[in-house]
Amino acid sequence: MEKLENSLGELRQCFRSGRTRSVAWRKNQLRAVLKLIHDKEDVIFEVLQQDLGKHPVESYRDEIGVVKKSANYALSNIKKWMAPKKQHVPLLFFPSKGEVLPEPYGVVLIFGSWNFPISVALDPLIGAISAGNAVVIKPSEQAPACSSFLANILPLYLDDSAIKVILGGAYESEQLLQHKWDKIFFTGSPRVASQVMTAAAKHLTPVTLELGGKCPAILDSLSSPSDMKVAVKRIVGGKWGACNGQACIGIDYVLVEDKFKSTLIEILQKFIKKFYGENPRNSGSISRIINKNHFERLRNLLEDPVVADSIVHGGSLDEETLYIEPTILLNPPLNADIMNEEIFGPLLPIITVDNIRESIDFINSRPKPLAIYAFTKDETFKRQILAETSSGSVTFNDVLVQFLCDALPFGGVGQSGIGRYHGKYSFDTFSHEKAVMQRAFFPELEPRYPPWNEFKLKFIRLAYNFDYLGILLLMLNLKR
Amino acid sequence: MNISMELLRDFSSVGAGASRAFSYPFTRKTKQRRLSFVYLIRTSYSFKSCSATLSLTAEVEEKPKFDVDKAALLARELRKSFNSGRTTNYEWRMSQLKSIEKMLEEKENDITEALYKDLSKPGLEAFVAEISQVKSSCKLALKELSHWMIPEKVKTSLTTYPSSAEIVSEPLGVVLVISTWNFPFLLSLDPVIGAISAGNAVVLKPSEIAPATSLLLSNLVEEYLDKSAIRVVEGSVDETTALLEQKWDKILYTGSARVGRIVMAAAAKHLTPVILELGGKCPAVVDSNINLQVAVRRIIYGKWACNNGQACIGVDYIITTKDFAPKLIDALRYELEQFFGKDPMESKDISRIVSSSQFARLARLMDDDLVSDKIVLGGQRDVNQLKIAPTILLDVPEDAQIMQEEIFGPLMPILTVEKVEDSFKIIQSKPKPLAAYLFTNDEQLKKNFVQNIPSGGMLINDTILHVATDGLPFGGVGESGMGSYHGKFSFDAFSHKKAVLYRGFDADASIRYPPYTTQKQRLLKAVINGDIVSIILALIGW
């Protein structure tokens, strides 16, 4: 506890000294992150393999590549982001200057998650650094090899009087939350997010919460068989390809018209076989379940006999290797847990509807998800989905790639989160945008000051309408 | 932590006793409401004795309380209304904004009267600070809404080629606006305008400490706006507690840091995002090489001519050099007399203190042993009229209560330092304020101030005006709040910015899919980096 106090004291001191505010410091730290990623790429592959059984291609695509891209993007744009933005000031206040100046919050806390333990810690870190803050990262203890890696390696590359990694579990997190932070960035579950925000409320600390939800994939009828193949291929990629279903933006369930269900299942099976072979356990291209707790949780989802009955593919589990086969379910009961909590695993329910447009009501009757995926060529349907559903993001005809689009904000709404990041939004999320206005001593507008009278009221009425001609006339005593 | 208990502690210390008589629940029948409104205007509203008001409540029959069930019902009703899609279309939003505009035209006198009743606010101040600001907001929204609603196209990179992307603004749903008593009209309607323009259904909870305005708002919203989507809930602690237990899609709260914490904690239960517009001790640093007369007039404007110091962005205290202080005080003395006459207690151009408990609080700050002998101007008070004269104190100690809490009244401490730069440390040692002011002609000092003083907003060589500038966001940081609004920022504050990516079925790169090979890995690296050269090289197997 004392050690924590000391660390925090050091960070506050460091921030106050102004060290983290210079462009040079920020750029150096960003370059250091790049160097770290470059030098330790193999080690990162190793620890991700250890914690999650992630294949290096997945690790590169979802973690190393993401961090590299973010850091490079920040490096090339940071000067632009740091510059004050001029704002329009009405003529009435002439001469004056108005601008919005971003400034760092101060000392910020980032909670990492276990499914993308490297990128979900380092990507926000890049945002915090570019905005000029001092940072504490608390990686998830459920990914121990990655957490240790961060704790050991970060201090070797980054300025450790300003950027620290603190390891621990629930107790340490609670301790951290007792203190006053200038901003908290949290990635994880809604349940814990609520606790984080409640703790933040004590200190009026602003928060960004990146949560999840049941991200649906709507599969409309696609007349061309090759389009259908591509769509289903992408669905397979969007379910099992990203940490084996353990991703906030991974596909949770699929909605399809009843008449297409057999085709869908057939093609899903085909691609599962193509990607992972006859025995996915041995493919090496699919991550495993993170730990026993989550394995149990997923097993329990399948326990209900009615749910178990709806399995049409897969369903086998191996506790020793924490392996669950890619599993497809057809119309499990809607009141079962599997259709009410975020699955976060390799189980894919297919829900059939009579008309695909019913998907909209289905989605709206559930909490707002982080992402909605829709495979359709029907422009009207696209517009309808956009206008009538709400989610963090919507991606048409693909999955997951919105994550790589730096110009798009990445964040949720409602139960899927508060705030956003990626690209410039990372910089913004860790900055306070200060409004700055400058005026001169001349000219002076007498009607601003008491004692009040009719003339002053007339003047101010005209002023508020920006009726400059009227004001002129009034001043010249020509207005009635 | 029980929300109700926490709120009670705070609310009861600010005159809730008298106002309880006026916490009519929103289910009152119209007929009786009008009757009691008339009574309100006729009865000279006094916080001194509740006898007039007690007999009033006896006449009105006992109405059902607005409790948690009622609040849940209200939330459900509005959610149904929102889900029907009613509030999301452009026409509805414009029609509501136009109705607000009409209301401001037709009811200006009623509004001015209510503000006078609640705060003895001079007519012109009411116009300048509240009515015209709301008009302005409304006008801007009417003019710009169609632009604001257009999705923002964004660039996509080689990584997701081919694709197109945009950011769509969508309403959050049903939002709660909790307002306050010092600019009761402005701080209620301005956020509501933002919420409406973003397409939300809204519940407004005005402050019971400004009861005439609260009642007026309730009536006006009912008369002019779509009551299936916009409602006012009057009341105090109980009603606010009941509201805070419900799930809202956003809450905008204006008020104290203490209650701000309670609001955020309640919001945390439902993961509701919040905007907290709080306050703080807004400092004004005064350098010596300035046009003293103009600076002083602007300081007075930002303190006593602005709800008599009861404003979140008002100048709380001044810091100047030891040498300059006497000149500054003389100039203040002179200009105060120009503005408010020889006896400011008689002036009609200055608001009164809002309630007896606020009055008592300010009196305590003045009577504090540490500062009572530091008064160099003013100090007069009249508890019956709830008036305190513009009062200046010189060199109060840092640990006096007056330097520990937001003053929110007509007391102005002046702290002196050796060099004007020394003021920075003083400001930085306190919680971040909502606004910071500097009067100087020294360009370097301006730069240093802007770079090194964290605050919600700042204004050089003037006070207050920056919040009347639509292009600038209005909000705090740290203890002074989170989030911002005004102008387009209001629209953004009440919108969810949804990211939308459009892709096609063509050009499906197999490198995305397992089984993963080294070649795929190399190509993938190149694609993620958006580096066309590496992509080509990888493709040809380099």
Coordinates of C-alpha atoms in Angstrom, one line a residue, chain B residues 19-526:
Chain B
S19 CA -39.3 25.4 -0.6
R20 CA -40.8 22.1 0.6
A21 CA -44.2 23.9 0.6
F22 CA -43.8 24.4 -3.1
S23 CA -42.7 20.9 -4.1
Y24 CA -45.9 20.2 -6.0
P25 CA -45.6 16.8 -7.7
F26 CA -45.9 16.9 -11.5
T27 CA -49.3 15.1 -11.5
R28 CA -51.1 18.1 -10.3
K29 CA -54.3 18.9 -12.2
T30 CA -54.0 22.0 -14.5
K31 CA -56.8 23.9 -12.9
Q32 CA -55.4 23.9 -9.5
R33 CA -52.0 24.6 -10.7
R34 CA -53.1 27.8 -12.4
L35 CA -54.9 28.8 -9.2
S36 CA -51.9 28.3 -7.1
F37 CA -49.7 30.1 -9.6
V38 CA -51.8 33.1 -9.2
Y39 CA -51.4 32.8 -5.5
L40 CA -47.7 32.6 -5.8
I41 CA -47.5 35.9 -7.7
R42 CA -49.8 37.7 -5.3
T43 CA -48.3 36.4 -2.1
S44 CA -45.1 38.2 -1.5
Y45 CA -42.7 35.4 -1.4
S46 CA -40.6 35.5 1.7
F47 CA -38.3 32.9 3.2
K48 CA -38.7 34.5 6.6
S49 CA -42.0 32.9 7.6
C50 CA -43.9 30.0 6.1
S51 CA -47.2 31.0 7.4
A52 CA -48.6 32.4 4.1
T53 CA -47.3 29.3 2.4
L54 CA -48.6 26.9 5.0
S55 CA -52.2 28.1 4.6
L56 CA -51.7 27.8 0.9
T57 CA -50.8 24.1 1.1
A58 CA -53.8 23.5 3.3
E59 CA -56.0 24.8 0.5
V60 CA -54.5 22.5 -2.1
E61 CA -55.5 19.0 -1.5
E62 CA -52.9 16.4 -0.6
K63 CA -51.4 15.2 -3.9
P64 CA -49.7 11.8 -4.4
K65 CA -46.0 12.0 -3.9
F66 CA -43.6 11.6 -6.8
D67 CA -41.9 8.5 -5.6
V68 CA -39.8 5.8 -7.2
D69 CA -42.8 4.1 -8.8
K70 CA -43.9 7.4 -10.4
A71 CA -40.4 8.0 -11.6
A72 CA -40.2 4.5 -13.1
L73 CA -43.6 5.1 -14.8
L74 CA -42.4 8.4 -16.2
A75 CA -39.2 6.8 -17.5
R76 CA -41.1 4.0 -19.1
E77 CA -43.6 6.4 -20.7
L78 CA -40.9 8.5 -22.2
R79 CA -38.9 5.5 -23.4
K80 CA -42.0 4.2 -25.2
S81 CA -42.4 7.6 -26.8
F82 CA -38.7 7.6 -27.8
N83 CA -38.8 4.1 -29.1
S84 CA -41.8 5.0 -31.3
G85 CA -39.3 7.1 -33.2
R86 CA -41.2 10.3 -32.6
T87 CA -38.4 12.4 -31.4
T88 CA -35.8 11.3 -33.9
N89 CA -37.0 13.0 -37.0
Y90 CA -35.9 16.4 -38.1
E91 CA -39.4 17.8 -38.2
W92 CA -40.2 17.0 -34.6
R93 CA -37.0 18.5 -33.4
M94 CA -37.5 21.7 -35.4
S95 CA -41.1 22.0 -34.2
Q96 CA -40.1 21.8 -30.6
L97 CA -37.3 24.3 -31.1
K98 CA -39.7 26.7 -32.9
S99 CA -42.1 26.3 -30.0
I100 CA -39.4 27.3 -27.5
E101 CA -38.6 30.3 -29.7
K102 CA -42.3 31.2 -29.6
M103 CA -42.5 30.7 -25.9
L104 CA -39.5 33.0 -25.3
E105 CA -41.2 35.7 -27.4
E106 CA -44.6 35.4 -25.8
K107 CA -43.7 34.8 -22.2
E108 CA -40.7 37.1 -21.7
N109 CA -42.4 39.1 -19.1
D110 CA -43.5 36.1 -17.1
I111 CA -40.0 34.8 -17.2
T112 CA -38.5 38.1 -16.0
E113 CA -41.1 38.3 -13.2
A114 CA -40.3 34.8 -12.0
L115 CA -36.6 35.5 -12.0
Y116 CA -37.2 38.7 -10.0
K117 CA -39.3 36.7 -7.5
D118 CA -36.7 34.1 -7.0
L119 CA -33.5 36.3 -7.0
S120 CA -34.6 39.9 -7.2
K121 CA -32.8 39.7 -10.5
P122 CA -32.8 43.1 -12.3
G123 CA -34.8 43.0 -15.5
L124 CA -31.8 43.7 -17.7
E125 CA -29.7 41.0 -16.1
A126 CA -32.5 38.6 -16.6
F127 CA -32.6 39.5 -20.2
V128 CA -28.9 39.5 -20.8
A129 CA -27.8 36.5 -18.8
E130 CA -30.8 34.2 -19.2
I131 CA -33.4 35.0 -21.8
S132 CA -31.2 36.2 -24.6
Q133 CA -28.8 33.3 -24.1
V134 CA -31.6 30.8 -24.4
K135 CA -32.9 32.7 -27.5
S136 CA -29.4 32.5 -29.0
S137 CA -29.1 28.8 -28.4
C138 CA -32.4 28.1 -29.9
K139 CA -31.7 30.3 -32.9
L140 CA -28.4 28.6 -33.5
A141 CA -30.0 25.1 -33.3
L142 CA -32.8 26.1 -35.6
K143 CA -30.3 27.4 -38.2
E144 CA -27.7 24.6 -37.9
L145 CA -29.6 21.5 -37.0
S146 CA -29.8 20.2 -40.6
H147 CA -26.0 20.5 -40.9
W148 CA -25.4 18.9 -37.5
M149 CA -27.5 15.9 -38.4
I150 CA -25.6 15.1 -41.5
P151 CA -23.3 12.1 -41.0
E152 CA -19.6 13.0 -41.1
K153 CA -17.7 11.2 -43.9
V154 CA -14.3 9.9 -42.8
K155 CA -11.3 8.7 -44.7
T156 CA -10.4 5.0 -44.8
S157 CA -7.0 3.7 -45.3
L158 CA -5.4 1.0 -47.4
T159 CA -5.9 -1.4 -44.6
T160 CA -9.6 -1.7 -45.1
Y161 CA -9.6 -1.1 -48.9
P162 CA -12.1 -1.0 -50.5
S163 CA -14.4 0.6 -48.0
S164 CA -16.2 3.8 -47.1
A165 CA -16.9 5.1 -43.6
E166 CA -18.9 7.7 -41.8
I167 CA -19.9 8.8 -38.3
V168 CA -23.6 9.0 -37.7
S169 CA -25.1 11.1 -34.9
E170 CA -27.9 9.4 -33.2
P171 CA -30.0 10.3 -30.1
L172 CA -29.1 8.6 -26.9
G173 CA -32.7 8.0 -25.9
V174 CA -34.2 9.4 -22.7
V175 CA -32.1 12.0 -20.9
L176 CA -32.3 13.7 -17.5
V177 CA -31.4 17.3 -17.0
I178 CA -31.0 18.5 -13.4
S179 CA -30.8 22.2 -13.2
T180 CA -29.9 24.7 -10.5
W181 CA -31.1 28.0 -8.9
N182 CA -28.7 30.8 -9.9
F183 CA -29.6 31.0 -13.6
P184 CA -32.7 28.8 -13.2
F185 CA -34.1 29.5 -16.6
L186 CA -31.0 29.4 -18.7
L187 CA -29.5 26.3 -17.0
S188 CA -32.8 24.4 -17.4
L189 CA -33.6 25.3 -21.0
D190 CA -30.2 25.5 -22.6
P191 CA -29.4 21.8 -22.0
V192 CA -33.0 20.9 -22.9
I193 CA -32.5 22.6 -26.3
G194 CA -29.4 20.5 -26.8
A195 CA -31.2 17.3 -25.8
I196 CA -34.1 18.1 -28.2
S197 CA -31.9 19.0 -31.1
A198 CA -30.1 15.7 -30.7
G199 CA -33.5 13.9 -30.9
N200 CA -33.9 12.7 -27.3
A201 CA -36.9 12.6 -25.0
V202 CA -36.1 14.7 -21.9
V203 CA -37.0 15.0 -18.3
L204 CA -36.1 18.3 -16.6
K205 CA -35.8 18.7 -12.9
P206 CA -35.5 22.4 -12.1
S207 CA -34.2 23.6 -8.7
E208 CA -36.8 24.0 -6.0
I209 CA -34.6 26.8 -4.5
A210 CA -35.9 28.9 -7.4
P211 CA -39.5 27.9 -7.0
A212 CA -41.2 30.6 -9.1
T213 CA -39.0 29.7 -12.1
S214 CA -39.5 26.0 -11.4
L215 CA -43.2 26.3 -11.5
L216 CA -43.1 28.6 -14.6
L217 CA -41.0 26.0 -16.4
S218 CA -43.4 23.3 -15.5
N219 CA -46.3 25.3 -16.9
L220 CA -44.5 26.5 -20.0
V221 CA -43.2 23.1 -21.0
E222 CA -46.7 21.7 -20.6
E223 CA -48.2 24.5 -22.7
Y224 CA -45.7 24.7 -25.5
L225 CA -43.9 21.4 -25.9
D226 CA -44.7 17.8 -26.7
K227 CA -45.6 16.3 -23.4
S228 CA -45.3 12.8 -24.6
A229 CA -41.6 13.4 -24.9
I230 CA -40.6 16.4 -22.7
R231 CA -41.6 16.6 -19.1
V232 CA -40.8 18.6 -16.0
V233 CA -40.6 17.1 -12.6
E234 CA -40.7 19.7 -9.8
G235 CA -39.5 18.8 -6.3
S236 CA -36.7 18.5 -4.0
V237 CA -34.6 15.7 -2.5
D238 CA -37.2 12.9 -2.7
E239 CA -38.1 13.6 -6.2
T240 CA -34.5 13.9 -7.4
T241 CA -33.7 10.6 -5.6
A242 CA -36.5 8.9 -7.2
L243 CA -35.4 10.1 -10.6
L244 CA -31.8 9.1 -10.0
E245 CA -32.8 5.5 -9.3
Q246 CA -34.0 5.2 -12.9
K247 CA -32.0 4.3 -15.9
W248 CA -31.3 7.3 -18.2
D249 CA -29.3 7.4 -21.4
K250 CA -27.5 10.5 -20.2
I251 CA -27.7 12.9 -17.3
L252 CA -26.6 16.5 -17.4
Y253 CA -26.3 18.0 -13.9
T254 CA -25.5 21.6 -13.0
G255 CA -24.7 22.3 -9.4
S256 CA -22.3 21.5 -6.6
A257 CA -19.4 19.1 -6.6
R258 CA -20.9 17.4 -3.6
V259 CA -24.1 16.5 -5.3
G260 CA -22.2 15.9 -8.6
R261 CA -20.6 12.9 -6.9
I262 CA -23.9 11.6 -5.8
V263 CA -25.3 11.9 -9.4
M264 CA -22.3 10.2 -10.9
A265 CA -22.5 7.3 -8.4
A266 CA -26.2 6.8 -9.2
A267 CA -25.4 7.0 -12.9
A268 CA -22.6 4.4 -12.4
K269 CA -25.2 1.8 -11.5
H270 CA -26.7 2.0 -14.9
L271 CA -23.5 2.9 -16.8
T272 CA -25.1 6.2 -17.7
P273 CA -22.7 8.8 -19.1
V274 CA -22.9 12.1 -17.3
I275 CA -22.0 15.7 -17.9
L276 CA -21.3 17.6 -14.7
E277 CA -21.3 21.3 -14.7
L278 CA -19.9 22.3 -11.4
G279 CA -18.0 25.3 -10.2
G280 CA -14.9 26.2 -8.2
K281 CA -13.0 29.2 -7.1
C282 CA -12.5 31.1 -10.4
P283 CA -9.5 33.4 -9.9
A284 CA -8.8 36.7 -11.6
V285 CA -5.1 37.5 -11.8
V286 CA -4.5 41.3 -12.2
D287 CA -1.2 42.6 -13.6
S288 CA -0.1 46.2 -13.1
N289 CA 0.5 47.4 -16.7
I290 CA -3.2 47.5 -17.7
N291 CA -6.0 49.8 -18.4
L292 CA -7.2 49.8 -14.8
Q293 CA -10.5 51.3 -15.3
V294 CA -11.6 48.9 -18.0
A295 CA -10.2 45.9 -16.1
V296 CA -12.0 46.9 -12.9
R297 CA -15.3 47.4 -14.7
R298 CA -15.0 44.0 -16.3
I299 CA -14.2 42.5 -12.9
I300 CA -17.3 44.1 -11.4
Y301 CA -19.3 42.9 -14.3
G302 CA -18.0 39.4 -13.7
K303 CA -18.8 39.5 -10.0
W304 CA -21.5 41.7 -8.7
A305 CA -23.3 42.4 -12.0
C306 CA -23.6 38.7 -12.5
N307 CA -26.2 37.5 -10.1
N308 CA -24.3 39.2 -7.3
G309 CA -21.4 36.7 -7.2
Q310 CA -23.7 33.7 -7.3
A311 CA -22.4 32.3 -10.6
C312 CA -20.2 29.3 -11.3
I313 CA -18.1 31.3 -13.7
G314 CA -18.1 34.5 -11.6
V315 CA -14.8 35.9 -10.3
D316 CA -14.3 34.2 -6.9
Y317 CA -11.1 35.9 -5.8
I318 CA -8.4 38.3 -7.1
I319 CA -4.6 37.9 -7.0
T320 CA -2.5 40.9 -7.6
T321 CA 0.9 42.3 -6.6
K322 CA 1.4 43.9 -3.2
D323 CA 2.3 47.2 -4.9
F324 CA -0.7 47.3 -7.2
A325 CA -3.3 46.3 -4.6
P326 CA -4.1 49.8 -3.2
K327 CA -4.6 51.2 -6.7
L328 CA -6.9 48.2 -7.6
I329 CA -9.0 48.7 -4.5
D330 CA -9.4 52.4 -5.1
A331 CA -10.5 51.8 -8.7
L332 CA -12.9 49.1 -7.5
R333 CA -14.3 51.4 -4.9
Y334 CA -14.8 54.2 -7.5
E335 CA -16.4 52.0 -10.2
L336 CA -18.7 50.2 -7.7
E337 CA -20.1 53.5 -6.8
Q338 CA -20.6 54.4 -10.5
F339 CA -22.5 51.2 -11.0
F340 CA -24.5 50.8 -7.9
G341 CA -24.6 54.2 -6.4
K342 CA -23.4 55.5 -3.0
D343 CA -25.5 52.9 -1.1
P344 CA -25.4 49.6 -3.0
M345 CA -28.0 48.2 -0.5
E346 CA -30.5 50.5 -2.2
S347 CA -29.5 49.8 -5.8
K348 CA -32.1 48.1 -8.0
D349 CA -29.3 46.9 -10.3
I350 CA -28.0 44.1 -8.1
S351 CA -29.5 40.8 -7.3
R352 CA -30.2 39.6 -3.7
I353 CA -28.9 36.5 -2.0
V354 CA -31.2 33.6 -3.0
S355 CA -32.1 32.2 0.5
S356 CA -31.7 32.7 4.2
S357 CA -29.4 29.7 4.5
Q358 CA -27.1 31.0 1.8
F359 CA -27.2 34.4 3.5
A360 CA -26.2 32.7 6.8
R361 CA -23.4 30.9 5.1
L362 CA -22.0 34.1 3.6
A363 CA -22.3 35.9 6.9
R364 CA -20.3 33.1 8.6
L365 CA -17.6 33.5 6.0
M366 CA -17.4 37.3 6.8
D367 CA -17.6 36.9 10.5
D368 CA -14.8 34.3 10.6
D369 CA -12.1 35.6 13.1
L370 CA -9.4 35.1 10.5
V371 CA -11.0 37.6 8.1
S372 CA -13.4 39.9 9.8
D373 CA -10.7 42.5 10.2
K374 CA -9.6 42.3 6.6
I375 CA -12.7 44.0 5.2
V376 CA -11.6 47.1 3.3
L377 CA -14.9 47.9 1.6
G378 CA -18.5 47.1 2.2
G379 CA -19.6 44.5 4.8
Q380 CA -23.1 45.9 5.2
R381 CA -25.9 43.4 5.3
D382 CA -29.6 43.2 5.7
V383 CA -31.0 39.8 6.7
N384 CA -34.6 40.8 6.1
Q385 CA -34.0 41.8 2.5
L386 CA -31.3 39.1 2.1
K387 CA -28.9 41.7 0.9
I388 CA -25.1 41.9 1.3
A389 CA -23.2 44.8 0.0
P390 CA -20.3 44.3 -2.4
T391 CA -17.5 43.5 0.0
I392 CA -13.8 43.4 -0.5
L393 CA -11.3 41.7 1.8
L394 CA -7.6 42.2 1.6
D395 CA -4.9 39.6 2.3
V396 CA -7.1 36.9 3.9
P397 CA -5.1 33.9 5.1
E398 CA -5.2 30.8 2.9
D399 CA -6.6 28.6 5.5
A400 CA -9.6 30.9 6.2
Q401 CA -12.9 29.2 5.2
I402 CA -13.5 31.9 2.6
M403 CA -10.5 30.6 0.7
Q404 CA -11.4 27.0 1.1
E405 CA -14.9 26.9 -0.4
E406 CA -16.5 28.5 -3.5
I407 CA -17.8 31.8 -2.2
F408 CA -20.9 32.2 -4.4
G409 CA -21.7 35.6 -3.1
P410 CA -20.7 39.3 -3.1
L411 CA -17.5 38.8 -1.1
M412 CA -14.2 39.4 -3.0
P413 CA -10.9 38.4 -1.3
I414 CA -7.8 40.0 -2.8
L415 CA -4.6 38.0 -2.3
T416 CA -1.3 39.8 -2.8
V417 CA 2.0 38.4 -4.1
E418 CA 5.4 39.8 -4.7
K419 CA 5.5 39.1 -8.4
V420 CA 2.4 38.5 -10.5
E421 CA 3.9 35.1 -11.7
D422 CA 3.7 33.9 -8.0
S423 CA -0.1 33.8 -8.5
F424 CA 0.3 30.6 -10.6
K425 CA 1.3 28.5 -7.7
I426 CA -1.6 29.6 -5.6
I427 CA -4.1 28.7 -8.4
Q428 CA -2.4 25.4 -9.1
S429 CA -2.6 24.4 -5.4
K430 CA -6.3 24.6 -5.5
P431 CA -8.8 22.3 -7.3
K432 CA -9.1 23.1 -11.0
P433 CA -11.7 25.9 -11.5
L434 CA -14.4 26.2 -14.1
A435 CA -12.9 29.5 -15.4
A436 CA -9.7 31.4 -14.9
Y437 CA -9.2 35.1 -15.7
L438 CA -6.1 37.2 -16.4
F439 CA -5.7 40.9 -16.9
T440 CA -2.5 41.9 -18.5
N441 CA -0.8 43.3 -21.6
D442 CA 2.3 41.1 -21.2
E443 CA 2.3 38.5 -24.0
Q444 CA 4.6 36.1 -22.2
L445 CA 2.5 36.1 -19.1
K446 CA -0.6 35.4 -21.2
K447 CA 1.2 32.4 -22.9
N448 CA 2.4 31.1 -19.5
F449 CA -1.0 31.4 -18.0
V450 CA -2.7 29.6 -20.9
Q451 CA -0.2 26.8 -20.9
N452 CA 0.2 26.2 -17.2
I453 CA -3.2 27.0 -15.5
P454 CA -5.6 24.1 -15.9
S455 CA -9.2 25.2 -15.9
G456 CA -12.5 24.5 -17.7
G457 CA -12.1 27.6 -19.7
M458 CA -10.2 30.9 -19.6
L459 CA -10.5 34.5 -20.6
I460 CA -7.8 37.1 -20.9
N461 CA -8.7 40.7 -20.2
D462 CA -12.3 40.1 -19.6
T463 CA -14.7 38.0 -17.6
I464 CA -17.7 35.7 -18.3
L465 CA -18.0 36.4 -22.0
H466 CA -16.3 33.2 -23.2
V467 CA -19.5 31.3 -22.3
A468 CA -21.5 33.5 -24.5
T469 CA -19.4 32.4 -27.5
D470 CA -21.0 29.5 -29.2
G471 CA -17.8 28.3 -30.8
L472 CA -16.3 27.5 -27.4
P473 CA -17.2 24.5 -25.3
F474 CA -18.5 25.2 -21.8
G475 CA -17.5 22.8 -19.2
G476 CA -15.1 22.0 -16.3
V477 CA -12.2 19.7 -15.5
G478 CA -11.4 17.9 -12.3
E479 CA -13.5 19.3 -9.4
S480 CA -15.2 21.8 -11.7
G481 CA -16.8 19.1 -13.8
M482 CA -16.7 16.8 -16.8
G483 CA -18.1 17.1 -20.3
S484 CA -19.2 20.3 -22.0
Y485 CA -22.0 21.9 -24.0
H486 CA -23.1 25.1 -25.8
G487 CA -23.6 25.6 -29.5
K488 CA -22.8 22.4 -31.5
F489 CA -21.2 20.9 -28.4
S490 CA -24.7 20.7 -26.9
F491 CA -25.9 18.6 -29.9
D492 CA -22.8 16.4 -29.6
A493 CA -23.2 16.1 -25.8
F494 CA -26.6 14.5 -26.3
S495 CA -25.7 12.3 -29.3
H496 CA -24.1 9.0 -29.7
K497 CA -21.6 9.2 -32.5
K498 CA -22.0 5.8 -34.2
A499 CA -19.1 4.6 -36.4
V500 CA -20.3 3.0 -39.7
L501 CA -18.1 1.1 -42.1
Y502 CA -19.3 -0.1 -45.5
R503 CA -17.6 -2.9 -47.2
G504 CA -18.3 -5.0 -50.3
F505 CA -17.9 -8.6 -51.1
D506 CA -15.2 -8.2 -53.6
A507 CA -11.5 -8.4 -53.0
D508 CA -11.7 -10.9 -50.1
A509 CA -8.1 -11.4 -49.1
S510 CA -7.4 -15.0 -48.0
I511 CA -4.6 -13.7 -45.9
R512 CA -7.2 -12.9 -43.3
Y513 CA -8.2 -16.4 -42.7
P514 CA -6.6 -19.5 -41.2
P515 CA -4.7 -21.7 -41.7
Y516 CA -2.0 -19.2 -41.0
T517 CA 1.2 -19.4 -43.0
T518 CA 4.4 -17.3 -42.9
Q519 CA 3.5 -15.8 -46.3
K520 CA 0.2 -14.7 -45.0
Q521 CA 1.9 -13.3 -41.9
R522 CA 4.2 -11.1 -44.0
L523 CA 1.4 -9.9 -46.2
L524 CA -0.8 -9.2 -43.2
K525 CA 2.0 -7.1 -41.6
A526 CA 2.2 -5.0 -44.8

